[in-house]
N, CA, C and O atoms as a MOPAC input file, in Angstrom:
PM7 MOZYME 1SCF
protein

 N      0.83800 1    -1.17600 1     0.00000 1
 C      0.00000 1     0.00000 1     0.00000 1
 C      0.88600 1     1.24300 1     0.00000 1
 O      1.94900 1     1.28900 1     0.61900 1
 N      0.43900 1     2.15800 1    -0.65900 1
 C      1.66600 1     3.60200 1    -1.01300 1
 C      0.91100 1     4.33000 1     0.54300 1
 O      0.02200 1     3.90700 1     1.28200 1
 N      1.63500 1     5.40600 1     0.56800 1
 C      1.58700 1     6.22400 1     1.63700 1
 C      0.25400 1     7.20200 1     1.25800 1
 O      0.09200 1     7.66100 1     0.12700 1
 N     -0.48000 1     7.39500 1     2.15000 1
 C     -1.08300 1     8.34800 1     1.80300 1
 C     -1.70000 1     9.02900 1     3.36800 1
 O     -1.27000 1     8.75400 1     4.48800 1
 N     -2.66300 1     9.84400 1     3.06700 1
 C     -3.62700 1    10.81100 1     3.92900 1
 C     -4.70500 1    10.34800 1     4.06500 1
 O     -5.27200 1    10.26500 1     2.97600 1
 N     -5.34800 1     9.95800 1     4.96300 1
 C     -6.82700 1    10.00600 1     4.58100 1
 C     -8.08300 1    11.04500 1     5.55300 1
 O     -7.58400 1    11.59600 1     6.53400 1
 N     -9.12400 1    11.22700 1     5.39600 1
 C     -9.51100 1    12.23600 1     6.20600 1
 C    -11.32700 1    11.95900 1     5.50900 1
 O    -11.74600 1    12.20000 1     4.37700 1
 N    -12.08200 1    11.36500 1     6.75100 1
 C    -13.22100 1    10.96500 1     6.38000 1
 C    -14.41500 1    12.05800 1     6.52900 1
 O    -14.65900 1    12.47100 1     7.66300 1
 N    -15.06400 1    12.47400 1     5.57900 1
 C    -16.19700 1    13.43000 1     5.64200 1
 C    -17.98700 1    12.47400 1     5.84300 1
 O    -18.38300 1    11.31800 1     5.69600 1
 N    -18.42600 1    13.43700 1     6.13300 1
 C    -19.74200 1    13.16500 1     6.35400 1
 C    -20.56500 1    12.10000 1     4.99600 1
 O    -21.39700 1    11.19400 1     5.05700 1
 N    -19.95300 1    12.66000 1     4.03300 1
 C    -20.59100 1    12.05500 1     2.88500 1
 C    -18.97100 1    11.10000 1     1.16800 1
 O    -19.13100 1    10.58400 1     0.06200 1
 N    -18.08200 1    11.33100 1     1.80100 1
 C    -17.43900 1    10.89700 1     0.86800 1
 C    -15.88000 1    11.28900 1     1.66400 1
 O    -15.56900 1    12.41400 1     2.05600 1
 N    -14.83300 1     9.74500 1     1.79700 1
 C    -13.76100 1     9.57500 1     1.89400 1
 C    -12.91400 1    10.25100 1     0.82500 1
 O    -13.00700 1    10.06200 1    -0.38800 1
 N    -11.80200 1    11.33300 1     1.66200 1
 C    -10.90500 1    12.28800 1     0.95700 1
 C     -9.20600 1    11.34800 1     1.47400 1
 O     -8.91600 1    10.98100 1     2.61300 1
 N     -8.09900 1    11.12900 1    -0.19400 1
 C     -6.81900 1    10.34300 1    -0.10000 1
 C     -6.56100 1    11.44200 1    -0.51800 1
 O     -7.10200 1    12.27700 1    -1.24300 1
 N     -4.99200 1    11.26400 1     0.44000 1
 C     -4.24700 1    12.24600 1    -0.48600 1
 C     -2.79800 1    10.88200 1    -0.44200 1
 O     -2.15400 1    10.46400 1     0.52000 1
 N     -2.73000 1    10.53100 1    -1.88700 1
 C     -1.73100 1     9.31400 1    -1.84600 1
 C     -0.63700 1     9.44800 1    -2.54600 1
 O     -0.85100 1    10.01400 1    -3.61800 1
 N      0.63300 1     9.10100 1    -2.33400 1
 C      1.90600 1     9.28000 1    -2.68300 1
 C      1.75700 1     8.37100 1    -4.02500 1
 O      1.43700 1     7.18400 1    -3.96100 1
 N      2.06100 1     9.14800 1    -5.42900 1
 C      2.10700 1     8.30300 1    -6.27500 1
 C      3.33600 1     8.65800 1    -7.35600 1
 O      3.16500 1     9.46000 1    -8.27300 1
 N      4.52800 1     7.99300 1    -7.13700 1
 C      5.82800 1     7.85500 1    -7.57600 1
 C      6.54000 1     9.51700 1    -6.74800 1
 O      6.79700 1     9.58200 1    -5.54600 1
 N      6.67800 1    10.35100 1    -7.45200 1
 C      7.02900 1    11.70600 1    -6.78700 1
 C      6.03000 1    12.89100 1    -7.01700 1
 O      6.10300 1    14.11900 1    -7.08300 1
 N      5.19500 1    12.05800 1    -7.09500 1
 C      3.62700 1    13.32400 1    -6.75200 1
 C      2.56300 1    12.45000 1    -5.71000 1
 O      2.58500 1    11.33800 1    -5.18200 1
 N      1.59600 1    13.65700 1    -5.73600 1
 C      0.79800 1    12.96000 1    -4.79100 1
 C     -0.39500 1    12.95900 1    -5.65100 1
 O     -0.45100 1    13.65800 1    -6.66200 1
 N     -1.19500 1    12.31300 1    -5.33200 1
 C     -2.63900 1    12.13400 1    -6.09500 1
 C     -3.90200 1    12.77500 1    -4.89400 1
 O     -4.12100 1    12.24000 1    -3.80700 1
 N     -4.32700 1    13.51700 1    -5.20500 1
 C     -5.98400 1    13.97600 1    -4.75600 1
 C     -7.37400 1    13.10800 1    -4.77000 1
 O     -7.98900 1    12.84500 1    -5.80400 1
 N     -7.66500 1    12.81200 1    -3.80200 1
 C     -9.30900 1    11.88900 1    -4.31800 1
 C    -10.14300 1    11.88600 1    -3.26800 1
 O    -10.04900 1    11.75600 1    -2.04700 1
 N    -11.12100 1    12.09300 1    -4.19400 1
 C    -12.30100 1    11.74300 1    -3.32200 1
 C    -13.50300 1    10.78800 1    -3.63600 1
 O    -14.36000 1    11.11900 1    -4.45600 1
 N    -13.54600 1     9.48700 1    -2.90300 1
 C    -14.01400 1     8.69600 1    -3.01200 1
 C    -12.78600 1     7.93500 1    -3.87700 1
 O    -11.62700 1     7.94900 1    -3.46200 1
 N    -13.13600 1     7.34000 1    -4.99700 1
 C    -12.77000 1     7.12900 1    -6.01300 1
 C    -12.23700 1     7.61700 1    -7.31400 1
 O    -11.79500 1     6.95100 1    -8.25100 1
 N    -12.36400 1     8.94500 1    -7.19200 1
 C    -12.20500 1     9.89900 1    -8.31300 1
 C    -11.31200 1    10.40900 1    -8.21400 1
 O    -11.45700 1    11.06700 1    -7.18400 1
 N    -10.15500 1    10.64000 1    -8.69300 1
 C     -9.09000 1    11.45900 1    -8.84400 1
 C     -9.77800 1    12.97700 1    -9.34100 1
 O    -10.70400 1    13.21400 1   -10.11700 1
 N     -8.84600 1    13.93000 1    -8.48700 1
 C     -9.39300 1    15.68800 1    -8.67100 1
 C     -8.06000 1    16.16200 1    -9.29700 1
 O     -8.17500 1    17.01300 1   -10.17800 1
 N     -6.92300 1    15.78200 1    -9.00800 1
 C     -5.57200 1    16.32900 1    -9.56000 1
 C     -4.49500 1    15.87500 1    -9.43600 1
 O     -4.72500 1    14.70300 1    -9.73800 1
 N     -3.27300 1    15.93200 1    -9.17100 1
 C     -1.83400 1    15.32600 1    -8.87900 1
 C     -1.15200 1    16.89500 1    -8.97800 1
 O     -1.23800 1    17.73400 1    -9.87400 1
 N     -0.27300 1    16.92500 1    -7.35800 1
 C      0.72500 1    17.83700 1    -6.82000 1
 C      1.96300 1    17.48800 1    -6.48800 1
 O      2.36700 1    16.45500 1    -5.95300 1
 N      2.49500 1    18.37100 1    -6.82300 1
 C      4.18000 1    18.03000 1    -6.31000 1
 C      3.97700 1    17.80500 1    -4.89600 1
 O      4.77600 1    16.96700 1    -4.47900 1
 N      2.98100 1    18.37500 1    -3.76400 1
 C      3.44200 1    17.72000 1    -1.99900 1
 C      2.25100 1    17.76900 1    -1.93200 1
 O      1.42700 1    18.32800 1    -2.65600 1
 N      2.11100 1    16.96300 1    -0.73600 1
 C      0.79500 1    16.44300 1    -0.03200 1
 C      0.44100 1    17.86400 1     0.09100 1
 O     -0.51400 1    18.31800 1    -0.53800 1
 N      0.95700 1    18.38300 1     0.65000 1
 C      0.36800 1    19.84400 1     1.46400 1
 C     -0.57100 1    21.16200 1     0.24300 1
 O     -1.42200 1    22.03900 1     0.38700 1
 N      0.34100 1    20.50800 1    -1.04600 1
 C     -0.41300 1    21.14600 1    -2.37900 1
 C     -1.65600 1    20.71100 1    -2.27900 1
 O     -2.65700 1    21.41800 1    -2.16300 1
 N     -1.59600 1    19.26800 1    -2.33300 1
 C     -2.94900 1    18.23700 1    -2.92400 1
 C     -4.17300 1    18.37700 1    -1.65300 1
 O     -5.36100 1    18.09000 1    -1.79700 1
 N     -3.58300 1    18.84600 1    -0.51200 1
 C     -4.45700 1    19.17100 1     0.56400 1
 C     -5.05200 1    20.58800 1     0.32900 1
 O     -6.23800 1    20.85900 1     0.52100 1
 N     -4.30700 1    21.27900 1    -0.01300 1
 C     -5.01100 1    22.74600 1    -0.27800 1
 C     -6.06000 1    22.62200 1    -1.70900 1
 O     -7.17600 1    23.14300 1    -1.69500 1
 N     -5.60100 1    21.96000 1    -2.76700 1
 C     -6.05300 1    21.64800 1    -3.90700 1
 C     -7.83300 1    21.32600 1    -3.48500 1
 O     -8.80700 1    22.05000 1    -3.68700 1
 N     -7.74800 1    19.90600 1    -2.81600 1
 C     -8.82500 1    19.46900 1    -2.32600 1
 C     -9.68400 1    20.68700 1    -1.75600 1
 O    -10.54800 1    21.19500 1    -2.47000 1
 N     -9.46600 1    21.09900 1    -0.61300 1
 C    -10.03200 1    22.58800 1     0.04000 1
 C    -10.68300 1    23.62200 1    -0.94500 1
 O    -11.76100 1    24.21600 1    -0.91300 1
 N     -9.69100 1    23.62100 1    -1.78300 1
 C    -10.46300 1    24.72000 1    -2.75300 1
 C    -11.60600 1    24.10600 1    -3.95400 1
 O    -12.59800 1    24.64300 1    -4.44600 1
 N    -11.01600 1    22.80100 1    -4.16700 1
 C    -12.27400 1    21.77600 1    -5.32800 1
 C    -13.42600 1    21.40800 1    -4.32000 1
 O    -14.49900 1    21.41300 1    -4.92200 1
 N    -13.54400 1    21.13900 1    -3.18900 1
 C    -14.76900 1    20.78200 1    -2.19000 1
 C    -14.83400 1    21.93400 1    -1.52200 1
 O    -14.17300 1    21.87300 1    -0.48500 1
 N    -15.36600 1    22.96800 1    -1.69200 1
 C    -15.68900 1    23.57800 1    -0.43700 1
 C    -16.93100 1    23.41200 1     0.17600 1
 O    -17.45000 1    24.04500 1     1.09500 1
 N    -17.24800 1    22.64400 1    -0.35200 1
 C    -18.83600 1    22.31200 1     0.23200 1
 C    -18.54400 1    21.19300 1     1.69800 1
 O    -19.37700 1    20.91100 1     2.55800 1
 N    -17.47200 1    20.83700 1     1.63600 1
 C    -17.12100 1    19.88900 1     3.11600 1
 C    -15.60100 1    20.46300 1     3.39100 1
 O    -14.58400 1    20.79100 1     2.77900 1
 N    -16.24200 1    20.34200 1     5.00100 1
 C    -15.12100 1    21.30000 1     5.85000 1
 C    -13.39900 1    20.54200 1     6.29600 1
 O    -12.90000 1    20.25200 1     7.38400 1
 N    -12.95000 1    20.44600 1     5.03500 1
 C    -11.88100 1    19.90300 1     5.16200 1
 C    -10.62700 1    20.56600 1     6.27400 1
 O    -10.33900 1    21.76000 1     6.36000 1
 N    -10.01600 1    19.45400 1     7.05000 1
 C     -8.92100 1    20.18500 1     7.76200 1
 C     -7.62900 1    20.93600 1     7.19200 1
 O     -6.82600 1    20.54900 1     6.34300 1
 N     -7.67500 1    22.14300 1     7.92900 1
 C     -6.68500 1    23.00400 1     7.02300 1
 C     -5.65800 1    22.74400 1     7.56300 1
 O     -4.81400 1    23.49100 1     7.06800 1
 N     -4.94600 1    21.73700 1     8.74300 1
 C     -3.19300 1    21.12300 1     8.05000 1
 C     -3.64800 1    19.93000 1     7.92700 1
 O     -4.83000 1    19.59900 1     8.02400 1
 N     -2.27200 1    18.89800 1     7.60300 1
 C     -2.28700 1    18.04500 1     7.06100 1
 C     -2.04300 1    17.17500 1     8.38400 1
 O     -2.49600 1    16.04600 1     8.56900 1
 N     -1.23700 1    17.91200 1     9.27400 1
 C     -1.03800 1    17.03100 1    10.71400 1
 C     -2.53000 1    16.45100 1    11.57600 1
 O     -2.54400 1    15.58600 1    12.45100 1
 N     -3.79200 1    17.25400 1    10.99800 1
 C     -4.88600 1    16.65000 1    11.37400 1
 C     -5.47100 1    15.38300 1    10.29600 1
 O     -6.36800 1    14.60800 1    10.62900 1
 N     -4.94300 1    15.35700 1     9.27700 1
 C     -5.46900 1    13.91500 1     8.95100 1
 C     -4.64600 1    12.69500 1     9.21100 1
 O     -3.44900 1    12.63800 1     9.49100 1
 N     -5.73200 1    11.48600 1     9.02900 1
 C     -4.87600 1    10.51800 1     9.39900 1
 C     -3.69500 1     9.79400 1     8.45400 1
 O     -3.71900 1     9.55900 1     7.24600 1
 N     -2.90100 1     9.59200 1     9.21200 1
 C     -1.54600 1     9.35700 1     8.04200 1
 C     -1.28700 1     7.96700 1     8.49100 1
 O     -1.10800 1     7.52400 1     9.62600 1
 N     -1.32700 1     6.87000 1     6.31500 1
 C     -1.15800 1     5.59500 1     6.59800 1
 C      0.20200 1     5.65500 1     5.90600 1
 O      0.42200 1     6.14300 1     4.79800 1
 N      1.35900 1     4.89900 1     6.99500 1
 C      2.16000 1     4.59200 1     6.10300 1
 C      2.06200 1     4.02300 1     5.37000 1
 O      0.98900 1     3.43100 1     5.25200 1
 N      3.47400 1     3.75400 1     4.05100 1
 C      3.75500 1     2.77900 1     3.34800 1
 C      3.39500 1     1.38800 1     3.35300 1
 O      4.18000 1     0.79200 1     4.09000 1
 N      2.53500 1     0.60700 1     2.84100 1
 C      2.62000 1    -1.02500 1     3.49900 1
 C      2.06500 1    -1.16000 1     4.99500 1
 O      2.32000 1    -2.19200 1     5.61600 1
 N      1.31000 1    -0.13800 1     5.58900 1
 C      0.87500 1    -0.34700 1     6.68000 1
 C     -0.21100 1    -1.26700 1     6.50500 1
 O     -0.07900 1    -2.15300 1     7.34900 1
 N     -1.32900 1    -1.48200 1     5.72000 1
 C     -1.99500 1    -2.47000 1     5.59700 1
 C     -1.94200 1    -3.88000 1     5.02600 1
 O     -2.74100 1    -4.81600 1     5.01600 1
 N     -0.75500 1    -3.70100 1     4.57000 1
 C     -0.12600 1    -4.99800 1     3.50500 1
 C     -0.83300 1    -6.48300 1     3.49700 1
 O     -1.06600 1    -7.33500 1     2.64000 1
 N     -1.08300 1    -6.31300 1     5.12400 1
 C     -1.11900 1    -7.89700 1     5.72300 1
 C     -3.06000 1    -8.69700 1     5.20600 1
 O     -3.54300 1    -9.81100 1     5.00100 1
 N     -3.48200 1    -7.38100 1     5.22000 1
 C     -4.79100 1    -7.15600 1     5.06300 1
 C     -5.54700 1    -7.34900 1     3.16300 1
 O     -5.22200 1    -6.60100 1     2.24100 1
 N     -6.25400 1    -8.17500 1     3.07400 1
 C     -6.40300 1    -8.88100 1     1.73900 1
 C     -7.52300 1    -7.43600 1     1.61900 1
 O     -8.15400 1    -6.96600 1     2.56500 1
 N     -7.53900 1    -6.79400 1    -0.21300 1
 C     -8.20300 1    -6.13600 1    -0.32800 1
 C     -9.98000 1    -5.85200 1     0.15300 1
 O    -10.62100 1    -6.87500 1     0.39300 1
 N    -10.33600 1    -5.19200 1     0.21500 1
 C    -11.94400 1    -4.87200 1     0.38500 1
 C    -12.91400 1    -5.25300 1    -0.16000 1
 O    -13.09900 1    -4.93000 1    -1.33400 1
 N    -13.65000 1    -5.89700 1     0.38800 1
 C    -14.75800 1    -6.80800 1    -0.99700 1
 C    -15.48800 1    -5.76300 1    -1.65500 1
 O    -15.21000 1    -4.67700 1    -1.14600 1
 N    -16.49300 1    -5.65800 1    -2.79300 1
 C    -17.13500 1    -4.57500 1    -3.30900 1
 C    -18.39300 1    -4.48800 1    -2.05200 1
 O    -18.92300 1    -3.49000 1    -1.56400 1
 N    -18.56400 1    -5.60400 1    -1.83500 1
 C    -19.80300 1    -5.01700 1    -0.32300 1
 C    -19.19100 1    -4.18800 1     0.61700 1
 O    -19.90300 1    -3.32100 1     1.12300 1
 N    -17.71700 1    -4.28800 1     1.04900 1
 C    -17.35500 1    -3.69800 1     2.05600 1
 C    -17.34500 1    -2.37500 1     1.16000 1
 O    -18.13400 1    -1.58700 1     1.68300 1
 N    -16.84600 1    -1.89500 1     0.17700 1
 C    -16.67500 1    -0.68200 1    -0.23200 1
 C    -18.26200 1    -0.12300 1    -0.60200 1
 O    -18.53400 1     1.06900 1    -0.46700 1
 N    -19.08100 1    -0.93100 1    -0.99200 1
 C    -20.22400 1    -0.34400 1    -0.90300 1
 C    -21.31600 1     0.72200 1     0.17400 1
 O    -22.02300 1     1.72800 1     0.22900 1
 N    -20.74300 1    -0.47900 1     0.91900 1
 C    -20.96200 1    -0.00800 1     2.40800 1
 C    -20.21500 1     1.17100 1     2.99000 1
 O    -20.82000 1     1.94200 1     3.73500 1
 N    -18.56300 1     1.41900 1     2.61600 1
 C    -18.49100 1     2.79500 1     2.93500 1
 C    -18.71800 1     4.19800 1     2.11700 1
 O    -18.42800 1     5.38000 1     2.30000 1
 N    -19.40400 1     3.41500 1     1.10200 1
 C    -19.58400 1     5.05600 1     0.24500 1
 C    -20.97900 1     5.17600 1     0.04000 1
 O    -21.51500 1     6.08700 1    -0.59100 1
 N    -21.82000 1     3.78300 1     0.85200 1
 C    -23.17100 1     4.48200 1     1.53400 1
 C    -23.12400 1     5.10900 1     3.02200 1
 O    -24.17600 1     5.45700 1     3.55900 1
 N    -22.04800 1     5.22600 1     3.58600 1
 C    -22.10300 1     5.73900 1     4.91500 1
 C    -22.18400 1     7.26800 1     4.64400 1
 O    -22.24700 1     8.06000 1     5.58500 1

């Protein structure tokens, strides 16, 4: 698993994920952009959603390392169903 951010809203899960030497933006499933630093792709997000009150640093979201879930076999489509009906 790459490194990323994550930071859960009321209506749709926000990544901010390390992808080679950029970071990738998303919400839900959707890619919004790719930044040279997390801290871009966090402001990026802020200004593409302002309709949800995203945290303005990055030290408030939660940070997964590298391979922190590794051990863990992917998400079934019910389980992901289930979090993007929450």
């Amino acid at each position: 698993m790459l490194a990323q951010y994550v930071f859960t809203a009321a209506n749709a899960i926000f990544r901010i994920v390390r992808h080679g030497h950029r970071w990738r933006a998303l919400r839900d499933a959707v890619e919004l952009g790719r930044f040279e630093t997390a801290e871009a792709a966090m402001i990026g997000l802020r200004d593409m959603c302002r309709d949800v009150r995203l945290p303005r640093r990055l030290t408030d979201w939660r940070f997964l390392p590298p391979a922190a879930l590794g051990h863990l076999a992917p998400p079934s489509p019910a389980v992901l169903a289930r979090l993007s009906a929450a």
